[in-house]
Tab-separated table of C-alpha atoms in Angstrom:
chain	number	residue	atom	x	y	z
A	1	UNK	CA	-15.710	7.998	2.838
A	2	UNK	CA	-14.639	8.336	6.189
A	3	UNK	CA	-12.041	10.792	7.697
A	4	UNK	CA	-10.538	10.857	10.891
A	5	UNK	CA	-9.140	13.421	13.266
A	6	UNK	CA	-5.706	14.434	12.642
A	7	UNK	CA	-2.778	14.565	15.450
A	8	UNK	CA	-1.482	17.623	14.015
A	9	UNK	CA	-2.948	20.352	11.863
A	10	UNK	CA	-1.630	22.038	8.733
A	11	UNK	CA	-0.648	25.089	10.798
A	12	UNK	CA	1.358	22.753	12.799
A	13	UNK	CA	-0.834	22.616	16.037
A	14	UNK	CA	-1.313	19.389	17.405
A	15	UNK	CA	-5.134	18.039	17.383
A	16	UNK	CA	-6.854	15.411	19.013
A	17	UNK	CA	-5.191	11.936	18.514
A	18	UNK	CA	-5.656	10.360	14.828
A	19	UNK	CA	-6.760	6.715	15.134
A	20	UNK	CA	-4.538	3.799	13.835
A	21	UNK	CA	-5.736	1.731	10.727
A	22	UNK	CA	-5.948	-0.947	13.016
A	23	UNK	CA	-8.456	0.654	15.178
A	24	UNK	CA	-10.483	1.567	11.901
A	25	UNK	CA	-10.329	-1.988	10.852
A	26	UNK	CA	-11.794	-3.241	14.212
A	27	UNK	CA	-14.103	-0.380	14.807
A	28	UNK	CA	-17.797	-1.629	14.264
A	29	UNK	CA	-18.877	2.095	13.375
A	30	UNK	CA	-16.465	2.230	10.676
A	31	UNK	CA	-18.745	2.491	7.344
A	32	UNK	CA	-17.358	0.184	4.306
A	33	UNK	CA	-17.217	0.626	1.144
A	34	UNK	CA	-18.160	-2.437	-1.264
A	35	UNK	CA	-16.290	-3.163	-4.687
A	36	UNK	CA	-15.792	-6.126	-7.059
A	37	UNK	CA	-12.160	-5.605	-8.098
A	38	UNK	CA	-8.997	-7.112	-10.203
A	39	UNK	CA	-7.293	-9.340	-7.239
A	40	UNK	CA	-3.843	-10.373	-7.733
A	41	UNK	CA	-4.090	-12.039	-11.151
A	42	UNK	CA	-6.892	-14.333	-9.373
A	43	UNK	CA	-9.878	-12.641	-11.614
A	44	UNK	CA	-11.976	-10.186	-9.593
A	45	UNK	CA	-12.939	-10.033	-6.150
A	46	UNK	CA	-15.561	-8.630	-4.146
A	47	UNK	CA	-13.690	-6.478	-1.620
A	48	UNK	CA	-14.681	-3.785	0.415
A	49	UNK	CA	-12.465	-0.603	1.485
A	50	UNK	CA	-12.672	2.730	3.707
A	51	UNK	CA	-10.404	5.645	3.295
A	52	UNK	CA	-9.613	9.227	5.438
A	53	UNK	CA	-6.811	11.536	5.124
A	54	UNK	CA	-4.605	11.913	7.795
A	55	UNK	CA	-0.657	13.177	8.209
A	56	UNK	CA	2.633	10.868	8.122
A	57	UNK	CA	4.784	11.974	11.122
A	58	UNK	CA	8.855	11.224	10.868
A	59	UNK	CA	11.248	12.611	13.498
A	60	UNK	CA	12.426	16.242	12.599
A	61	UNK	CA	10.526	16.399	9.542
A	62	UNK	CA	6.976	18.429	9.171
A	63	UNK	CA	4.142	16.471	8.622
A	64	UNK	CA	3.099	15.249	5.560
A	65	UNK	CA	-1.032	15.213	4.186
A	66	UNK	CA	-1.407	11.597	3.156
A	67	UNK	CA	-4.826	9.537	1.871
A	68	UNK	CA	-5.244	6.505	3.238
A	69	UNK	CA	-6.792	3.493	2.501
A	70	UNK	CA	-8.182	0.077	4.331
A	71	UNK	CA	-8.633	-3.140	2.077
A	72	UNK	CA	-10.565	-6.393	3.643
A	73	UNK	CA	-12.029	-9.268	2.141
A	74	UNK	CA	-15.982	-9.804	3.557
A	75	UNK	CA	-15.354	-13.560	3.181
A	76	UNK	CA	-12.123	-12.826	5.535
A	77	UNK	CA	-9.834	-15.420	2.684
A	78	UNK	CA	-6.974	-12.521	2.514
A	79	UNK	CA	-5.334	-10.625	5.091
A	80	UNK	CA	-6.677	-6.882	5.131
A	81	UNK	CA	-4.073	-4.051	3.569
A	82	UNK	CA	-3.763	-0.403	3.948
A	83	UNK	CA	-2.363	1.659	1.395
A	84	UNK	CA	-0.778	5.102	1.479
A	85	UNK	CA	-0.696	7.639	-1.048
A	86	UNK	CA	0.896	11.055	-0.418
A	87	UNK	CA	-1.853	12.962	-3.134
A	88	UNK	CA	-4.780	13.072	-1.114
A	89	UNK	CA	-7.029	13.988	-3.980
A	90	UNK	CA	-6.518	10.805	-5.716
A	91	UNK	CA	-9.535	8.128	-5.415
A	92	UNK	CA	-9.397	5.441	-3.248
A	93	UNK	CA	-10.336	3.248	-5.961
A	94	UNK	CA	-7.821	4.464	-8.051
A	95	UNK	CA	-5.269	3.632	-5.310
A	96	UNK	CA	-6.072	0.256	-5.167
A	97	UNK	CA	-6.316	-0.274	-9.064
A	98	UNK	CA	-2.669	0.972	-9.099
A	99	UNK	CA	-1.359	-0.719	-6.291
A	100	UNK	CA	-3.121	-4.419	-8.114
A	101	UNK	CA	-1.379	-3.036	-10.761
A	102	UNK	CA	2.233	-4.054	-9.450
A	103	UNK	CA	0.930	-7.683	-9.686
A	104	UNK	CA	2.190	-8.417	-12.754
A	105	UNK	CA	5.759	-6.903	-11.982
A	106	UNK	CA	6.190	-8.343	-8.999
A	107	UNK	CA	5.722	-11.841	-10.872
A	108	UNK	CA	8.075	-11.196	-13.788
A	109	UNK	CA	10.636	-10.450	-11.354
A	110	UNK	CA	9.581	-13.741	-9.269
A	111	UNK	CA	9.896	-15.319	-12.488
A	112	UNK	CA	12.894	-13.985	-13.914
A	113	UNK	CA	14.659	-15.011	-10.570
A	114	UNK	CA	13.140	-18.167	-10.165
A	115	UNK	CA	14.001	-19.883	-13.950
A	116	UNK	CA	16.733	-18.038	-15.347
A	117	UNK	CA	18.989	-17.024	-11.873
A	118	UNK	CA	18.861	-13.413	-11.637
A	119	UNK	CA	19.461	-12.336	-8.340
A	120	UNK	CA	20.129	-8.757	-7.550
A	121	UNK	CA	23.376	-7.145	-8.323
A	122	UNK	CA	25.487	-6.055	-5.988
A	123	UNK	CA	28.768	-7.701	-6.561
A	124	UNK	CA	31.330	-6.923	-3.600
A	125	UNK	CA	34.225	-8.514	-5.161
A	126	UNK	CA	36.091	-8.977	-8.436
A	127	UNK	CA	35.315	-13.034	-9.001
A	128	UNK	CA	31.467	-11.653	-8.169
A	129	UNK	CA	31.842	-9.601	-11.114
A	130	UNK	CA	33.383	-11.809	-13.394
A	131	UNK	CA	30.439	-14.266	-12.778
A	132	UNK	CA	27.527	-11.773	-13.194
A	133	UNK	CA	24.663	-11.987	-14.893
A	134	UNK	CA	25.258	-11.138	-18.752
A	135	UNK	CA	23.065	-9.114	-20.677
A	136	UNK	CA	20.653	-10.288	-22.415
């Protein structure tokens, strides 16, 4: 597992520059992980993944410790990902697992909007809100 320098410390004092995942990703030193995985409701996948901690930075707010976490395919078919998680002791593995988890959510929504018209609900007027959606 890899972990790079952060830009500012816990204390607040500002370190050497952190690098951006898409430096990582590029970087030929960068040391890979290798995993066969659940992909996307496609079966399982050979991946491989690197992670670090580092610290989310957002205008007048402290820092915050995050654990993040690089995704590529070796046979380059799928774009690479990176995935935050704010508990830095969680596995990387176990990042990834939950974020593949979403996969069949984000389907049943596709689904539900795609064959029985449910769009989202935000109805501006009164005739939008006489045709909503009923309950089902």
């Amino acid at each position: 597992m890899m972990s790079y320098r952060s830009s500012v410390s816990p204390s607040g004092n500002i370190d050497a520059r952190q690098a951006k995942l898409s430096e990582v990703l590029r970087d030929p030193s960068t040391q890979w992980e290798e995993q066969v995985i659940p992909w996307y409701g496609q079966g399982r996948r050979r991946m491989q993944w690197c992670s670090g901690t580092s610290w989310w930075h957002r205008a007048k707010q402290p820092p915050l410790p995050i654990r993040w976490v690089l995704i590529r395919d070796p046979e380059g078919k799928q774009e690479p990902k990176a995935l935050v998680s704010t508990d830095q002791h969680v596995s990387p593995l176990t990042i990834i697992l939950t974020f593949m988890l979403r996969w069949s959510i984000e389907t049943t929504f596709e689904q539900t909007r795609a064959h029985l018209g449910f769009q989202t609900q935000r109805q501006w007027s009164d005739t939008a809100i006489e045709r909503s959606t009923p309950l089902l």
